[in-house]
Amino acid sequence: MTDSGRHQPALRLTRVDLDALPSYVPGRSPADLARELGLPEAIKLASNEVPYGPLPGVVEAVTEAITTSHRYPDMGVVALRDALAQRYGVDADRIATGCGSVALAEHLVRATCLPGDEVLYSWRSFEAYPIIVATSGATSVRVPNDAGHGHDLAAMAAAVTDRTRVIFVCNPNNPTGTAVRRAELDRFLDAVPDDVLVVIDEAYREFVTDPEVPDGLDYLDRPNVAVLRTLSKAWGLAGLRMGWLVAQPVVAAAIRKVATPFSSSTAAQAGALAALTQAAEMERRCALVVAERDRVTEAMRKFVPEVPTSQANFVWLPLAERAVAFGKACESRGVIVRPFAGDGVRVTIGTPAENDAFLAAAEAALT
Ligand SMILES: Cc1ncc(COP(=O)(O)O)c(C=O)c1O
């Protein structure tokens, strides 16, 4: 501010290249939309959350944990890493935790790439990848999805150069819900050079029902594989922020080194530990979501026959140029979905009543 209280002409204080970078788009607030439409509430099917609340015991564990919130959290995240190690049969020194798995994806790129190095991924995929890569000073190499909206692993293998440091395999893929199967992943991993880190991003692993879709943890014998998981989706902790990664110990140690200190909060660690004791309830809720996913897919195929089979907790509607208008039409009926302009719309699976409201809005929009 100047003495006269007016702002000086803008000085360039931040990186010029950020101007060209799209911002991460969070789902719209249902409270805002409800207010705008004069409705008691709106339905949010835009952020791939599970609609059934925190798992039993989580609220109590978090409430207890915040009585020590004047102290720093356990920076080693020892109890949680041990619990994860035990549940998933991996050594704790192979595990790193982060403020959501999106933070771990960022740490992975930060720990592997220097400016000009390449990060390869399928596109369209998780919208955080381009942001993470650009802000790390690395270069994105995007390989278009195949005609079925899934990864084209052969084309991805062919796109590897001597600058490629990391490849993200998003399985199932956000936002299209498609999943790569074992035989194609085996072939792909055989083709990728040993000094390129392949990150299998399994944020939606718990919703996979196709037995041919492999568990990334089965690939940990390969030193250049890392697996990303999260407690945000099936485990119901999106608001607490807790993701985890498994890689070979030297990679996990590098991730822990570049991570923001203390970013796994005391509350998140306690909530995650409590959630992990509720695996049966988590699986019951996932089964509800999966049944609804298949119902919504079938219902939507009457209007959009090319809806791909989803292995996640959302469904992709390849509406191309109609995507944004469809999103607006759903919002006008109190249902928030996630349009990607010119491409398609991602619809998160909610409760049966929420899905019914969506299907009614979709039918009205498309007929
Ligand atoms: C494919 C994928 N990976 C990672 C994440 C990050 O999730 P979180 O940071 O909540 O763990 C998401 C969230 O939408 C996702 O879709």
Short mmCIF file of C-alpha atoms and ligand atoms in Angstrom, two decimals:
data_model
loop_
_atom_site.label_atom_id
_atom_site.label_comp_id
_atom_site.label_asym_id
_atom_site.label_seq_id
_atom_site.Cartn_x
_atom_site.Cartn_y
_atom_site.Cartn_z
CA MET A 1 0.00 0.00 0.00
CA THR A 2 1.16 3.57 -0.68
CA ASP A 3 0.69 6.40 1.79
CA SER A 4 -2.49 7.36 0.01
CA GLY A 5 -3.82 3.87 0.70
CA ARG A 6 -3.89 2.82 -2.96
CA HIS A 7 -2.26 -0.34 -4.29
CA GLN A 8 0.82 0.16 -6.45
CA PRO A 9 0.78 -1.26 -9.99
CA ALA A 10 1.15 -5.06 -9.68
CA LEU A 11 4.71 -6.19 -9.26
CA ARG A 12 5.47 -9.67 -10.51
CA LEU A 13 6.02 -11.64 -7.32
CA THR A 14 5.06 -15.15 -8.46
CA ARG A 15 6.12 -17.45 -11.30
CA VAL A 16 4.95 -16.39 -14.76
CA ASP A 17 4.34 -19.99 -15.87
CA LEU A 18 1.65 -20.43 -13.20
CA ASP A 19 -0.64 -18.14 -15.23
CA ALA A 20 -1.11 -20.91 -17.76
CA LEU A 21 -1.82 -23.55 -15.13
CA PRO A 22 -5.45 -24.55 -14.51
CA SER A 23 -6.47 -24.43 -10.85
CA TYR A 24 -7.69 -27.59 -9.13
CA VAL A 25 -11.49 -27.39 -9.19
CA PRO A 26 -13.11 -28.55 -5.96
CA GLY A 27 -16.70 -29.77 -6.06
CA ARG A 28 -19.23 -26.96 -5.68
CA SER A 29 -20.65 -26.36 -2.19
CA PRO A 30 -24.12 -27.94 -1.83
CA ALA A 31 -25.06 -25.32 0.79
CA ASP A 32 -24.43 -22.53 -1.76
CA LEU A 33 -26.46 -24.25 -4.45
CA ALA A 34 -29.35 -24.97 -2.06
CA ARG A 35 -29.41 -21.29 -1.07
CA GLU A 36 -29.35 -20.23 -4.72
CA LEU A 37 -32.21 -22.56 -5.64
CA GLY A 38 -34.20 -21.95 -2.45
CA LEU A 39 -34.09 -25.67 -1.62
CA PRO A 40 -33.63 -27.14 1.88
CA GLU A 41 -30.57 -29.00 0.58
CA ALA A 42 -28.67 -29.91 -2.55
CA ILE A 43 -26.97 -33.21 -3.39
CA LYS A 44 -23.24 -33.32 -4.04
CA LEU A 45 -22.09 -36.09 -6.35
CA ALA A 46 -18.94 -34.30 -7.44
CA SER A 47 -15.99 -35.28 -5.24
CA ASN A 48 -15.96 -39.09 -5.09
CA GLU A 49 -16.75 -39.21 -1.41
CA VAL A 50 -18.62 -42.11 0.21
CA PRO A 51 -21.92 -40.81 1.62
CA TYR A 52 -22.26 -42.89 4.79
CA GLY A 53 -20.41 -40.76 7.36
CA PRO A 54 -17.25 -41.56 9.31
CA LEU A 55 -16.77 -45.24 10.22
CA PRO A 56 -17.79 -46.25 13.75
CA GLY A 57 -15.30 -45.14 16.39
CA VAL A 58 -13.61 -42.49 14.23
CA VAL A 59 -15.36 -39.49 15.79
CA GLU A 60 -14.53 -40.72 19.31
CA ALA A 61 -10.88 -41.38 18.41
CA VAL A 62 -10.48 -37.95 16.83
CA THR A 63 -12.22 -36.25 19.75
CA GLU A 64 -9.83 -37.95 22.16
CA ALA A 65 -6.82 -37.11 19.98
CA ILE A 66 -7.52 -33.39 19.86
CA THR A 67 -7.16 -33.15 23.63
CA THR A 68 -3.42 -33.21 22.85
CA SER A 69 -3.61 -30.75 19.98
CA HIS A 70 -1.24 -28.34 21.71
CA ARG A 71 1.50 -30.96 21.01
CA TYR A 72 3.04 -31.78 17.64
CA PRO A 73 1.93 -35.04 16.05
CA ASP A 74 4.14 -38.12 15.92
CA MET A 75 6.25 -37.17 12.92
CA GLY A 76 7.25 -40.79 12.32
CA VAL A 77 3.56 -41.80 12.18
CA VAL A 78 4.74 -44.98 13.84
CA ALA A 79 1.47 -46.49 15.10
CA LEU A 80 -0.37 -45.93 11.84
CA ARG A 81 2.47 -47.13 9.62
CA ASP A 82 2.67 -50.26 11.79
CA ALA A 83 -1.09 -50.82 11.50
CA LEU A 84 -0.95 -50.41 7.73
CA ALA A 85 2.09 -52.68 7.52
CA GLN A 86 0.26 -55.38 9.46
CA ARG A 87 -3.01 -55.11 7.54
CA TYR A 88 -1.39 -55.13 4.10
CA GLY A 89 1.56 -57.43 4.81
CA VAL A 90 4.33 -54.98 3.94
CA ASP A 91 7.26 -53.69 5.99
CA ALA A 92 6.64 -50.39 7.79
CA ASP A 93 9.88 -48.96 6.38
CA ARG A 94 8.31 -49.21 2.92
CA ILE A 95 5.40 -46.93 3.96
CA ALA A 96 5.16 -43.15 3.90
CA THR A 97 2.05 -41.19 4.85
CA GLY A 98 0.91 -37.80 3.64
CA CYS A 99 -1.74 -35.13 3.83
CA GLY A 100 -3.92 -37.11 1.43
CA SER A 101 -2.43 -39.23 -1.33
CA VAL A 102 -2.40 -36.11 -3.50
CA ALA A 103 0.41 -34.77 -1.28
CA LEU A 104 2.29 -38.02 -1.72
CA ALA A 105 1.96 -37.77 -5.50
CA GLU A 106 3.51 -34.33 -5.21
CA HIS A 107 6.28 -35.60 -2.96
CA LEU A 108 7.01 -38.42 -5.41
CA VAL A 109 7.53 -35.98 -8.25
CA ARG A 110 9.55 -33.66 -6.03
CA ALA A 111 11.76 -36.57 -4.95
CA THR A 112 12.39 -37.82 -8.48
CA CYS A 113 12.33 -34.95 -10.97
CA LEU A 114 14.63 -32.07 -11.78
CA PRO A 115 13.48 -29.28 -14.11
CA GLY A 116 12.96 -30.65 -17.61
CA ASP A 117 12.44 -34.25 -16.49
CA GLU A 118 9.28 -35.86 -17.80
CA VAL A 119 6.29 -37.28 -15.98
CA LEU A 120 4.09 -39.45 -18.14
CA TYR A 121 0.42 -40.15 -17.62
CA SER A 122 -2.74 -40.98 -19.47
CA TRP A 123 -5.15 -38.18 -20.22
CA ARG A 124 -7.82 -37.56 -19.20
CA SER A 125 -6.88 -38.67 -15.70
CA PHE A 126 -6.62 -37.22 -12.19
CA GLU A 127 -6.63 -33.45 -12.62
CA ALA A 128 -3.99 -32.92 -9.94
CA TYR A 129 -1.26 -34.62 -12.04
CA PRO A 130 -0.65 -31.70 -14.44
CA ILE A 131 -0.67 -29.22 -11.56
CA ILE A 132 1.79 -31.28 -9.52
CA VAL A 133 4.12 -31.77 -12.46
CA ALA A 134 4.09 -28.11 -13.54
CA THR A 135 4.65 -26.74 -10.06
CA SER A 136 7.58 -29.13 -9.62
CA GLY A 137 9.24 -27.70 -12.73
CA ALA A 138 8.97 -31.04 -14.53
CA THR A 139 7.29 -31.57 -17.90
CA SER A 140 4.00 -33.40 -18.43
CA VAL A 141 3.78 -35.93 -21.23
CA ARG A 142 0.17 -36.93 -21.75
CA VAL A 143 -0.87 -40.00 -23.71
CA PRO A 144 -4.53 -39.86 -24.83
CA ASN A 145 -6.92 -42.40 -23.37
CA ASP A 146 -7.93 -45.16 -25.74
CA ALA A 147 -11.32 -45.35 -27.45
CA GLY A 148 -12.80 -47.05 -24.36
CA HIS A 149 -11.69 -44.10 -22.14
CA GLY A 150 -8.95 -46.18 -20.45
CA HIS A 151 -5.16 -46.10 -20.38
CA ASP A 152 -3.40 -47.03 -23.62
CA LEU A 153 -0.49 -48.75 -21.90
CA ALA A 154 1.24 -49.72 -25.16
CA ALA A 155 1.27 -46.08 -26.27
CA MET A 156 2.42 -45.02 -22.81
CA ALA A 157 5.34 -47.46 -22.93
CA ALA A 158 6.21 -46.13 -26.39
CA ALA A 159 6.18 -42.54 -25.06
CA VAL A 160 8.98 -43.18 -22.52
CA THR A 161 12.11 -41.17 -23.27
CA ASP A 162 15.44 -40.88 -21.51
CA ARG A 163 13.97 -37.86 -19.64
CA THR A 164 11.04 -39.87 -18.21
CA ARG A 165 11.38 -40.19 -14.43
CA VAL A 166 7.84 -41.07 -13.31
CA ILE A 167 4.75 -42.68 -14.85
CA PHE A 168 1.36 -42.46 -13.15
CA VAL A 169 -0.95 -45.40 -13.78
CA CYS A 170 -4.29 -44.39 -12.31
CA ASN A 171 -6.08 -47.63 -11.58
CA PRO A 172 -9.07 -47.32 -11.61
CA ASN A 173 -8.78 -44.12 -13.57
CA ASN A 174 -10.30 -40.90 -12.27
CA PRO A 175 -12.54 -39.64 -13.88
CA THR A 176 -13.39 -42.40 -16.36
CA GLY A 177 -13.61 -45.34 -13.91
CA THR A 178 -11.80 -47.69 -16.30
CA ALA A 179 -9.19 -50.10 -14.97
CA VAL A 180 -6.16 -51.82 -16.46
CA ARG A 181 -5.96 -55.57 -16.12
CA ARG A 182 -3.17 -57.82 -14.93
CA ALA A 183 -1.85 -59.07 -18.29
CA GLU A 184 -1.57 -55.57 -19.78
CA LEU A 185 0.01 -54.16 -16.63
CA ASP A 186 2.54 -57.03 -16.58
CA ARG A 187 3.46 -56.32 -20.20
CA PHE A 188 3.74 -52.61 -19.50
CA LEU A 189 5.97 -53.04 -16.45
CA ASP A 190 8.22 -55.39 -18.41
CA ALA A 191 8.59 -52.72 -21.10
CA VAL A 192 9.36 -49.76 -18.81
CA PRO A 193 13.05 -49.17 -18.00
CA ASP A 194 14.07 -50.07 -14.44
CA ASP A 195 15.12 -46.49 -13.63
CA VAL A 196 11.63 -45.04 -14.24
CA LEU A 197 9.34 -45.03 -11.22
CA VAL A 198 5.87 -46.40 -12.00
CA VAL A 199 3.31 -45.05 -9.53
CA ILE A 200 0.15 -47.14 -9.40
CA ASP A 201 -2.42 -44.72 -8.01
CA GLU A 202 -5.09 -46.84 -6.35
CA ALA A 203 -7.26 -44.24 -4.64
CA TYR A 204 -10.32 -46.33 -5.58
CA ARG A 205 -8.90 -49.84 -5.04
CA GLU A 206 -11.58 -50.87 -2.52
CA PHE A 207 -14.35 -50.50 -5.14
CA VAL A 208 -12.72 -52.84 -7.67
CA THR A 209 -14.82 -55.94 -8.37
CA ASP A 210 -13.18 -57.23 -11.58
CA PRO A 211 -10.87 -60.09 -10.47
CA GLU A 212 -8.63 -59.40 -13.47
CA VAL A 213 -7.76 -55.95 -12.14
CA PRO A 214 -4.57 -56.50 -10.14
CA ASP A 215 -3.77 -55.22 -6.68
CA GLY A 216 -0.80 -52.87 -7.04
CA LEU A 217 0.66 -54.25 -3.81
CA ASP A 218 1.31 -57.53 -5.69
CA TYR A 219 3.92 -55.68 -7.76
CA LEU A 220 6.14 -54.53 -4.94
CA ASP A 221 8.82 -57.07 -5.83
CA ARG A 222 9.60 -54.74 -8.70
CA PRO A 223 11.91 -52.04 -7.26
CA ASN A 224 10.58 -49.33 -9.59
CA VAL A 225 6.93 -49.66 -8.51
CA ALA A 226 5.24 -47.45 -5.91
CA VAL A 227 1.61 -47.77 -4.85
CA LEU A 228 -0.54 -44.87 -3.68
CA ARG A 229 -3.55 -45.47 -1.46
CA THR A 230 -5.87 -43.20 0.47
CA LEU A 231 -8.20 -43.28 3.44
CA SER A 232 -10.31 -40.51 1.84
CA LYS A 233 -12.67 -42.62 -0.22
CA ALA A 234 -13.76 -46.08 0.95
CA TRP A 235 -12.50 -45.44 4.49
CA GLY A 236 -14.48 -42.20 4.77
CA LEU A 237 -11.73 -39.82 5.92
CA ALA A 238 -11.64 -37.28 3.06
CA GLY A 239 -11.88 -34.34 5.46
CA LEU A 240 -9.12 -35.57 7.77
CA ARG A 241 -6.52 -35.98 4.98
CA MET A 242 -4.58 -39.21 5.23
CA GLY A 243 -2.96 -41.00 2.31
CA TRP A 244 -0.20 -43.58 2.24
CA LEU A 245 2.35 -44.95 -0.15
CA VAL A 246 4.29 -48.18 -0.40
CA ALA A 247 7.57 -48.31 -2.27
CA GLN A 248 10.98 -49.79 -1.78
CA PRO A 249 12.51 -48.52 1.49
CA VAL A 250 14.93 -46.09 -0.15
CA VAL A 251 12.09 -44.46 -2.11
CA ALA A 252 9.79 -44.30 0.93
CA ALA A 253 12.64 -42.72 2.92
CA ALA A 254 13.17 -40.10 0.19
CA ILE A 255 9.46 -39.27 0.27
CA ARG A 256 9.52 -38.88 4.04
CA LYS A 257 12.51 -36.56 3.58
CA VAL A 258 10.79 -34.19 1.13
CA ALA A 259 7.42 -34.21 2.91
CA THR A 260 6.29 -31.15 4.82
CA PRO A 261 7.17 -31.89 8.47
CA PHE A 262 4.23 -32.88 10.69
CA SER A 263 1.72 -32.91 7.81
CA SER A 264 0.05 -36.11 9.09
CA SER A 265 -1.90 -34.48 11.93
CA THR A 266 -2.61 -36.09 15.28
CA ALA A 267 -6.33 -36.16 14.47
CA ALA A 268 -5.75 -37.75 11.07
CA GLN A 269 -3.46 -40.41 12.54
CA ALA A 270 -5.98 -41.26 15.26
CA GLY A 271 -8.92 -41.26 12.85
CA ALA A 272 -7.07 -43.49 10.44
CA LEU A 273 -6.11 -45.97 13.17
CA ALA A 274 -9.75 -46.16 14.28
CA ALA A 275 -11.02 -46.53 10.70
CA LEU A 276 -8.64 -49.40 10.02
CA THR A 277 -10.31 -51.45 12.78
CA GLN A 278 -13.59 -51.22 10.83
CA ALA A 279 -12.68 -53.14 7.69
CA ALA A 280 -15.89 -55.19 7.65
CA GLU A 281 -18.08 -52.09 7.82
CA MET A 282 -15.95 -50.39 5.16
CA GLU A 283 -16.47 -53.41 2.89
CA ARG A 284 -20.22 -53.43 3.56
CA ARG A 285 -20.45 -49.78 2.52
CA CYS A 286 -18.34 -50.39 -0.57
CA ALA A 287 -20.70 -53.20 -1.58
CA LEU A 288 -23.62 -50.76 -1.36
CA VAL A 289 -21.73 -48.28 -3.52
CA VAL A 290 -20.79 -50.95 -6.06
CA ALA A 291 -24.41 -52.17 -6.38
CA GLU A 292 -25.54 -48.59 -6.93
CA ARG A 293 -22.68 -47.93 -9.37
CA ASP A 294 -23.85 -50.81 -11.51
CA ARG A 295 -27.49 -49.67 -11.32
CA VAL A 296 -26.61 -46.08 -12.29
CA THR A 297 -24.38 -47.31 -15.15
CA GLU A 298 -27.14 -49.45 -16.57
CA ALA A 299 -29.73 -46.70 -16.24
CA MET A 300 -27.47 -44.12 -17.89
CA ARG A 301 -26.59 -46.41 -20.80
CA LYS A 302 -30.17 -45.96 -22.03
CA PHE A 303 -29.29 -42.33 -22.75
CA VAL A 304 -25.51 -42.55 -23.28
CA PRO A 305 -24.76 -46.06 -24.56
CA GLU A 306 -20.97 -45.63 -24.45
CA VAL A 307 -20.76 -45.15 -20.63
CA PRO A 308 -17.68 -47.22 -19.72
CA THR A 309 -17.80 -49.92 -17.06
CA SER A 310 -16.58 -48.35 -13.82
CA GLN A 311 -14.43 -50.02 -11.18
CA ALA A 312 -14.58 -46.98 -8.90
CA ASN A 313 -17.24 -45.09 -6.92
CA PHE A 314 -18.22 -42.87 -9.83
CA VAL A 315 -19.49 -43.17 -13.37
CA TRP A 316 -18.20 -41.36 -16.47
CA LEU A 317 -20.60 -39.94 -19.02
CA PRO A 318 -18.73 -39.20 -22.26
CA LEU A 319 -21.00 -36.34 -23.30
CA ALA A 320 -18.30 -34.34 -25.14
CA GLU A 321 -19.66 -30.89 -26.05
CA ARG A 322 -22.83 -31.49 -24.01
CA ALA A 323 -20.90 -31.96 -20.73
CA VAL A 324 -21.14 -28.45 -19.31
CA ALA A 325 -24.81 -28.00 -20.25
CA PHE A 326 -25.60 -31.36 -18.66
CA GLY A 327 -23.82 -30.31 -15.47
CA LYS A 328 -25.81 -27.09 -15.36
CA ALA A 329 -29.07 -28.93 -15.99
CA CYS A 330 -28.34 -31.27 -13.05
CA GLU A 331 -27.46 -28.30 -10.82
CA SER A 332 -30.73 -26.59 -11.71
CA ARG A 333 -32.39 -29.67 -10.19
CA GLY A 334 -30.25 -29.55 -7.05
CA VAL A 335 -27.67 -32.20 -8.02
CA ILE A 336 -24.00 -31.23 -8.30
CA VAL A 337 -21.95 -33.38 -10.67
CA ARG A 338 -18.51 -32.77 -12.15
CA PRO A 339 -18.39 -31.72 -15.82
CA PHE A 340 -15.11 -31.55 -17.75
CA ALA A 341 -15.70 -29.13 -20.62
CA GLY A 342 -15.75 -30.72 -24.06
CA ASP A 343 -15.09 -34.16 -22.63
CA GLY A 344 -17.53 -35.71 -20.17
CA VAL A 345 -19.17 -35.68 -16.77
CA ARG A 346 -18.15 -37.60 -13.67
CA VAL A 347 -20.95 -38.58 -11.34
CA THR A 348 -20.07 -39.86 -7.87
CA ILE A 349 -22.25 -42.66 -6.52
CA GLY A 350 -24.26 -41.50 -3.51
CA THR A 351 -27.02 -43.08 -1.45
CA PRO A 352 -29.82 -44.82 -3.41
CA ALA A 353 -32.07 -41.75 -2.88
CA GLU A 354 -29.34 -39.38 -4.10
CA ASN A 355 -28.73 -41.55 -7.15
CA ASP A 356 -32.46 -41.59 -7.89
CA ALA A 357 -32.47 -37.78 -7.77
CA PHE A 358 -29.52 -37.74 -10.15
CA LEU A 359 -31.14 -40.20 -12.56
CA ALA A 360 -34.33 -38.11 -12.62
CA ALA A 361 -32.28 -34.97 -13.34
CA ALA A 362 -30.28 -36.79 -16.02
CA GLU A 363 -33.38 -38.12 -17.72
CA ALA A 364 -34.88 -34.63 -17.78
CA ALA A 365 -31.64 -33.21 -19.19
CA LEU A 366 -31.17 -35.81 -21.89
CA THR A 367 -34.68 -36.41 -23.22
C1 LIG B 1 -6.78 -40.92 -8.61
C2 LIG B 1 -6.69 -40.13 -7.37
N1 LIG B 1 -5.55 -40.14 -6.68
C3 LIG B 1 -5.41 -39.45 -5.56
C4 LIG B 1 -6.45 -38.70 -5.07
C5 LIG B 1 -6.20 -37.90 -3.83
O1 LIG B 1 -7.00 -38.22 -2.80
P1 LIG B 1 -6.60 -37.76 -1.31
O2 LIG B 1 -5.59 -36.68 -1.44
O3 LIG B 1 -7.86 -37.34 -0.71
O4 LIG B 1 -5.99 -38.98 -0.69
C6 LIG B 1 -7.66 -38.64 -5.73
C7 LIG B 1 -8.75 -37.81 -5.22
O5 LIG B 1 -9.71 -37.49 -5.86
C8 LIG B 1 -7.78 -39.38 -6.92
O6 LIG B 1 -8.91 -39.36 -7.62
#
